[in-house]
mmCIF file of C-alpha atoms in Angstrom:
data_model
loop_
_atom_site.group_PDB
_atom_site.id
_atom_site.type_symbol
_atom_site.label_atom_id
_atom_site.label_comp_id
_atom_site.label_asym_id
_atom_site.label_seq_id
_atom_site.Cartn_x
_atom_site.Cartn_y
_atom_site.Cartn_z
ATOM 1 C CA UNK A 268 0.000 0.000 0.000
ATOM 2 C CA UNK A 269 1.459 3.136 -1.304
ATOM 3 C CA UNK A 270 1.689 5.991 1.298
ATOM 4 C CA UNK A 271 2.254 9.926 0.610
ATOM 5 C CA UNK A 272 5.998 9.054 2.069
ATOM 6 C CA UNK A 273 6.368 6.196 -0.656
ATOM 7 C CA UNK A 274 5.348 8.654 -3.238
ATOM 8 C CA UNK A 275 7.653 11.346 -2.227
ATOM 9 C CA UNK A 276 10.810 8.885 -1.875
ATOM 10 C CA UNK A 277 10.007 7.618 -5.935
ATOM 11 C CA UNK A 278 9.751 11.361 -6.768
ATOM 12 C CA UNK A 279 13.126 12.050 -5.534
ATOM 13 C CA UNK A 280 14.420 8.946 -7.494
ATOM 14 C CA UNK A 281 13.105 9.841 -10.505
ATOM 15 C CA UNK A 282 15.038 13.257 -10.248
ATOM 16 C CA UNK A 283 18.050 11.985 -9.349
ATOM 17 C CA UNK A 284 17.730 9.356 -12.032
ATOM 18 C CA UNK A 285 17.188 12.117 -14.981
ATOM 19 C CA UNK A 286 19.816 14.161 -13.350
ATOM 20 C CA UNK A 287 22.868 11.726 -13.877
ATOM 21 C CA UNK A 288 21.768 10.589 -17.189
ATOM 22 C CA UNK A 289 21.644 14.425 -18.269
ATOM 23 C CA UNK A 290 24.901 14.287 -16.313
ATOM 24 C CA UNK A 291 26.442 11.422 -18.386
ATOM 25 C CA UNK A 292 25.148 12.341 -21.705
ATOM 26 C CA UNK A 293 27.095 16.211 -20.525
ATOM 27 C CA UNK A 294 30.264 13.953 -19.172
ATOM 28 C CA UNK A 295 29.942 12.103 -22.762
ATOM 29 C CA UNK A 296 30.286 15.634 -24.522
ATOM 30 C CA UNK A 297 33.492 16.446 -23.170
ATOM 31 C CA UNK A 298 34.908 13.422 -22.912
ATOM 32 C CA UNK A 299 34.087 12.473 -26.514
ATOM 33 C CA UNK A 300 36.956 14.486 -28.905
ATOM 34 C CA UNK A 301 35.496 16.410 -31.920
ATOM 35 C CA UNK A 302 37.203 14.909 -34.952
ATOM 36 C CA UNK A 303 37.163 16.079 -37.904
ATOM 37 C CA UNK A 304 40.269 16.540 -41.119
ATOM 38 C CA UNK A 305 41.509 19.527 -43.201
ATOM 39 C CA UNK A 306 42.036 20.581 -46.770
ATOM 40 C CA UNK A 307 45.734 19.663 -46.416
ATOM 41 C CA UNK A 308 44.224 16.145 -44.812
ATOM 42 C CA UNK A 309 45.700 16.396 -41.820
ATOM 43 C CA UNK A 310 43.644 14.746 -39.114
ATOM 44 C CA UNK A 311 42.455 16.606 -36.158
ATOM 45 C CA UNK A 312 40.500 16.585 -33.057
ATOM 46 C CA UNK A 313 38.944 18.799 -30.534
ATOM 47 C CA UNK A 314 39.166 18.454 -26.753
ATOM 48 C CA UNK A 315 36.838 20.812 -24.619
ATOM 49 C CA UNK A 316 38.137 21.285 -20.879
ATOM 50 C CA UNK A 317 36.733 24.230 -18.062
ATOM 51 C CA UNK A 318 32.918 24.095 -17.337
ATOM 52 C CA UNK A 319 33.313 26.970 -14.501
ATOM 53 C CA UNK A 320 33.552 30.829 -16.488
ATOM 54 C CA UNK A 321 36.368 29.806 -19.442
ATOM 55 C CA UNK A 322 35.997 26.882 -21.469
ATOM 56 C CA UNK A 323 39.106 25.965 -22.973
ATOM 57 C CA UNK A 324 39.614 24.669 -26.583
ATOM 58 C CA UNK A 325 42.317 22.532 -27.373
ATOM 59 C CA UNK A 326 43.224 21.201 -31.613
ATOM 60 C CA UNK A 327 45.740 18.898 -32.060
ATOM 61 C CA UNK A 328 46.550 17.820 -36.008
ATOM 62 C CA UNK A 329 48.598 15.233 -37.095
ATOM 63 C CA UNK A 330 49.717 13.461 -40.544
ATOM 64 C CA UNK A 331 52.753 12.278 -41.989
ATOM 65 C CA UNK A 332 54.874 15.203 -42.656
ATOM 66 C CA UNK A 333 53.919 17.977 -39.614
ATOM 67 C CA UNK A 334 51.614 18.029 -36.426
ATOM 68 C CA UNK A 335 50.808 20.724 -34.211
ATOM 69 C CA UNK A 336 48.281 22.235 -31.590
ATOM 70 C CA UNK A 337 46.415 25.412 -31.119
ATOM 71 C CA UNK A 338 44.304 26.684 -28.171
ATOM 72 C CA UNK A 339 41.148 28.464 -27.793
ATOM 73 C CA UNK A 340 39.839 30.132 -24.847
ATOM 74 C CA UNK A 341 36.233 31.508 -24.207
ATOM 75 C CA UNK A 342 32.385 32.102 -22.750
ATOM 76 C CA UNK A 343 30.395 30.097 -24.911
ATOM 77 C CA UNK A 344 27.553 29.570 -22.293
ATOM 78 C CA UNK A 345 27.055 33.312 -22.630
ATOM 79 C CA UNK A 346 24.883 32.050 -25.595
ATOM 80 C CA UNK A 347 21.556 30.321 -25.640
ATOM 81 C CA UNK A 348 22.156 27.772 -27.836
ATOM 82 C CA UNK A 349 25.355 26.958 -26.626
ATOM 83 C CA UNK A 350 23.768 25.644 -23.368
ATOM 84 C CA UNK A 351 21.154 23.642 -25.374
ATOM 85 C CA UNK A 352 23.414 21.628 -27.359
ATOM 86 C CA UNK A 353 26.852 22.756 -26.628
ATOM 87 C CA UNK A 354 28.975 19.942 -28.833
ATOM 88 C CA UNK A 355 26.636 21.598 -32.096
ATOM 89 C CA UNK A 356 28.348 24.353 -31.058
ATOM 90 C CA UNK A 357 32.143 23.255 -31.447
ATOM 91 C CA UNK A 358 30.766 21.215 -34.526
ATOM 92 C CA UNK A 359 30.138 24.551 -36.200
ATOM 93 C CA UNK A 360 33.799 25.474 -35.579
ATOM 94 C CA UNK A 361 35.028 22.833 -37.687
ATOM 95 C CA UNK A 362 33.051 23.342 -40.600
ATOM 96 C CA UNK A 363 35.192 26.533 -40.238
ATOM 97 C CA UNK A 364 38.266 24.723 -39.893
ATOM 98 C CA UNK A 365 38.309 21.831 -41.922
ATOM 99 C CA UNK A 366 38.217 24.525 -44.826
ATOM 100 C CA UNK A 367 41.914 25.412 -44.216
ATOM 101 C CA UNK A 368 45.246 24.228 -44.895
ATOM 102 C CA UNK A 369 46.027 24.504 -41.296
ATOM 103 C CA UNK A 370 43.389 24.038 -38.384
ATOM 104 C CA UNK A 371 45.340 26.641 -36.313
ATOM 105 C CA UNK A 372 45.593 29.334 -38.861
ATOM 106 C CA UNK A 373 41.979 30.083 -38.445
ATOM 107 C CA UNK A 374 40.985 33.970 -37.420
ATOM 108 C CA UNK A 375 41.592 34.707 -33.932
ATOM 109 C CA UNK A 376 38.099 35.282 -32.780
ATOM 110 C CA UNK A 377 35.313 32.378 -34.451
ATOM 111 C CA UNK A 378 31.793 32.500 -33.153
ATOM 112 C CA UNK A 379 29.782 29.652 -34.967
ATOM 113 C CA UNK A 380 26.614 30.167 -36.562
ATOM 114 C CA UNK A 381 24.421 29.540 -34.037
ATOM 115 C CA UNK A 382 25.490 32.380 -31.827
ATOM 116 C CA UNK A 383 25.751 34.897 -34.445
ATOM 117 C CA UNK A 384 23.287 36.868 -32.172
ATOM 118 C CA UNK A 385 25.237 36.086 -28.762
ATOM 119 C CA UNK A 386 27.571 38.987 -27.523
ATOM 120 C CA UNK A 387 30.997 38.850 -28.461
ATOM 121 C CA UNK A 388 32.058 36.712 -25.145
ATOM 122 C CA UNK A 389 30.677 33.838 -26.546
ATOM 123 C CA UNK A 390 33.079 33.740 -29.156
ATOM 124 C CA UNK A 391 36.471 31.580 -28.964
ATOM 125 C CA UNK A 392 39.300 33.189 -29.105
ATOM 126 C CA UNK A 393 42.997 32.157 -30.280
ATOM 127 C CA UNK A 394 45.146 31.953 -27.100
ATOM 128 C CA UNK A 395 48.493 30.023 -27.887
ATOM 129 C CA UNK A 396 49.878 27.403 -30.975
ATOM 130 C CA UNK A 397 52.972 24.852 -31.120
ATOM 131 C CA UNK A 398 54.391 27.680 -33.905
ATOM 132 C CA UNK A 399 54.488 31.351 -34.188
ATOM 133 C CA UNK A 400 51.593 32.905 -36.447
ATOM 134 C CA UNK A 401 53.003 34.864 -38.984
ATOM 135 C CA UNK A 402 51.271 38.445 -39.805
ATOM 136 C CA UNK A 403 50.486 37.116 -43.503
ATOM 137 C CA UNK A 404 48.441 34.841 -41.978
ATOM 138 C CA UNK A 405 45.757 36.640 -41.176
ATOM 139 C CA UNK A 406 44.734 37.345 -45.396
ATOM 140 C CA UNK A 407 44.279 33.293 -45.344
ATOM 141 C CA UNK A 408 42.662 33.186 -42.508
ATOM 142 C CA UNK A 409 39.844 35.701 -43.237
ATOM 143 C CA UNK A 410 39.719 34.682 -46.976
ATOM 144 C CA UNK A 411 40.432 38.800 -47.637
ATOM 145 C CA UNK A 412 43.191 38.648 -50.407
ATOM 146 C CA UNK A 413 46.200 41.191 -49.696
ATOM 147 C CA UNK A 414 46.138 44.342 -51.390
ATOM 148 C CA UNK A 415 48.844 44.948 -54.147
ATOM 149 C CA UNK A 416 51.048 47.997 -52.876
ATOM 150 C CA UNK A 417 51.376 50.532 -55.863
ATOM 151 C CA UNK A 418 54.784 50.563 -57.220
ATOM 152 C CA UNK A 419 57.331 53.143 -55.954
ATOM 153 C CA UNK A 420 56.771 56.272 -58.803
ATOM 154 C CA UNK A 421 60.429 57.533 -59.351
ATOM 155 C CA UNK A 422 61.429 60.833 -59.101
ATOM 156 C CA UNK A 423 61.883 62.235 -62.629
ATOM 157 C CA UNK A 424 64.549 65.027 -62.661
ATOM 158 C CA UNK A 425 64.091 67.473 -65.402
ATOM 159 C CA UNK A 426 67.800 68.666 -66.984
ATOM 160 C CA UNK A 427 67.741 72.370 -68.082
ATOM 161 C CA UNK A 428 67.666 72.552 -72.041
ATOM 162 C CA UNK A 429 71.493 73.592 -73.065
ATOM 163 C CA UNK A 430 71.966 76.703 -74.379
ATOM 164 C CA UNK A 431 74.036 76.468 -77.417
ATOM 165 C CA UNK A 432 76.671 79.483 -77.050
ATOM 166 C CA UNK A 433 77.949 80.459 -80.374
ATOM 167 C CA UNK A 434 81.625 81.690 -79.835
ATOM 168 C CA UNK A 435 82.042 85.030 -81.377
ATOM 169 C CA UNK A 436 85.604 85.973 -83.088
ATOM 170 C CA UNK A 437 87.394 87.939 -80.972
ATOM 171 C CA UNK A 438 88.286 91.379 -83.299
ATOM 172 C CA UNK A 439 92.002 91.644 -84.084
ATOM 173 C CA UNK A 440 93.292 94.644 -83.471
ATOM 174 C CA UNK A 441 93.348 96.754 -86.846
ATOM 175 C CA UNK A 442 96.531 97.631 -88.143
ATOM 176 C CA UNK A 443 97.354 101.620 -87.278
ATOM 177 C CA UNK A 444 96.587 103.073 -90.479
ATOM 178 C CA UNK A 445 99.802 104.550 -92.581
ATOM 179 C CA UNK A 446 99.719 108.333 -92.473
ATOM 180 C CA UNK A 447 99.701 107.995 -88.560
ATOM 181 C CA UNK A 448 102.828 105.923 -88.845
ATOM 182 C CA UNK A 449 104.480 108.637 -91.874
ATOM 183 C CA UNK A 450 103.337 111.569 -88.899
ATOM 184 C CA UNK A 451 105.015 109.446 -85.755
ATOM 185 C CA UNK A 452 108.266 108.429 -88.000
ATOM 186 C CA UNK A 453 108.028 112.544 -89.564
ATOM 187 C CA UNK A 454 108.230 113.720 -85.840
ATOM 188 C CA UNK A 455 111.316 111.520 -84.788
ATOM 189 C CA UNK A 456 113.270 111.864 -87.735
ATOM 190 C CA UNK A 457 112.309 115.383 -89.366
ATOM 191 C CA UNK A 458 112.779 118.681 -87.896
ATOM 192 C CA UNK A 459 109.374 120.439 -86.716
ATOM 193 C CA UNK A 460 109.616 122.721 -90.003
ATOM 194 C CA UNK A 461 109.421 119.853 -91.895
ATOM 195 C CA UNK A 462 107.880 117.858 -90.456
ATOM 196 C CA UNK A 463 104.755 117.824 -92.953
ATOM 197 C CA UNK A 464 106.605 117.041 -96.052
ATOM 198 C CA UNK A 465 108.338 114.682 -94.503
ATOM 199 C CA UNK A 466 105.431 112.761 -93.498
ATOM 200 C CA UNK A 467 103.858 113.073 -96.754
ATOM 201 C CA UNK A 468 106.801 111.400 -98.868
ATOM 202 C CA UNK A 469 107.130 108.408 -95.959
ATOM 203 C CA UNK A 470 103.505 108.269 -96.796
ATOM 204 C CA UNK A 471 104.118 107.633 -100.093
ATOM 205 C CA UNK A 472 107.038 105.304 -100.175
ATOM 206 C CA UNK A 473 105.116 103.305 -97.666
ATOM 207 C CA UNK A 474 101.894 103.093 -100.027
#
């Protein structure tokens, strides 16, 4: 015979019954990796840690040439949807990644599409990598192509047009003309009474 006591003892069995199977199928979340594989192929997987205020992210890749690791760090519960299925969540972030070359060369911030709406703390965001991002990497990873830098213009330098200089004869001096040579050669050899005729005839024998 069932009594109110009875009743309230299978109550409370029932709800601790649902709460450690929701417990288990939330255990199975982030114990279960996320796998998923690149454009390059490399194979990869996701590890969630951190249930408390940061959830960590953690992607390890692997194939036969390279491997390396990246971490993410974040408030995804700040979103709605995150807390109703939270592995959909980090499922979205590989359809992201698995579009890449390299998992970890992804944009620093990634908020998958079902939070599109959430504030910005719900989106993961890059925190460390087994290799040093390079600045170029961040035209891959947001698909924008770089911007050709316009060539250097050089300086033209404009040279004066020459000015052709025409060089002009210098004038020779003219010759002293005769009958002031008969009048200079009349005054130092004629006397001054004479001097006249005399520098008429030199003029003459000189012509």
């Amino acid at each position: 015979m069932w009594t109110q006591d009875s009743t309230l003892l299978l109550l409370l069995a029932c709800c601790l019954w649902s709460a450690e199977a929701q417990s288990d199928r939330r255990q199975s979340i982030w114990d279960d990796p996320i796998k998923f594989k690149t454009k390059a192929n490399d194979l990869c997987s996701m590890i969630i840690t951190g249930h408390g205020e940061y959830t960590r992210l953690r992607v390890s890749c692997y194939s036969n040439k390279r491997s390396y690791w990246c971490e993410y760090i974040g408030k995804p519960h700040t979103c709605r949807s995150y807390n109703t299925n939270p592995r959909h969540y980090f499922v979205q972030m590989t359809w992201v990644l698995r579009k890449l070359q390299n998992a970890c060369q992804a944009s620093r911030q990634i908020k998958p599409h079902m939070c599109r709406k959430a504030p910005d703390d719900s989106q993961m965001v890059f925190s460390s990598a087994s290799f040093t991002r390079s600045p170029a990497d961040a035209s891959s990873r947001t698909g924008a192509r770089p911007q050709p830098r316009p060539a250097p213009t050089k300086a033209t330098i404009r040279v004066p047009p020459r000015v052709k200089t025409t060089l002009r004869a210098t004038p020779q001096p003219s010759a002293p003309p005769v009958e002031s040579n008969a009048k200079r050669m009349a005054q130092q050899y004629c006397w001054r009474s004479l001097q006249g005729i005399c520098s008429y005839f030199i003029g003459l024998f000189r012509n």
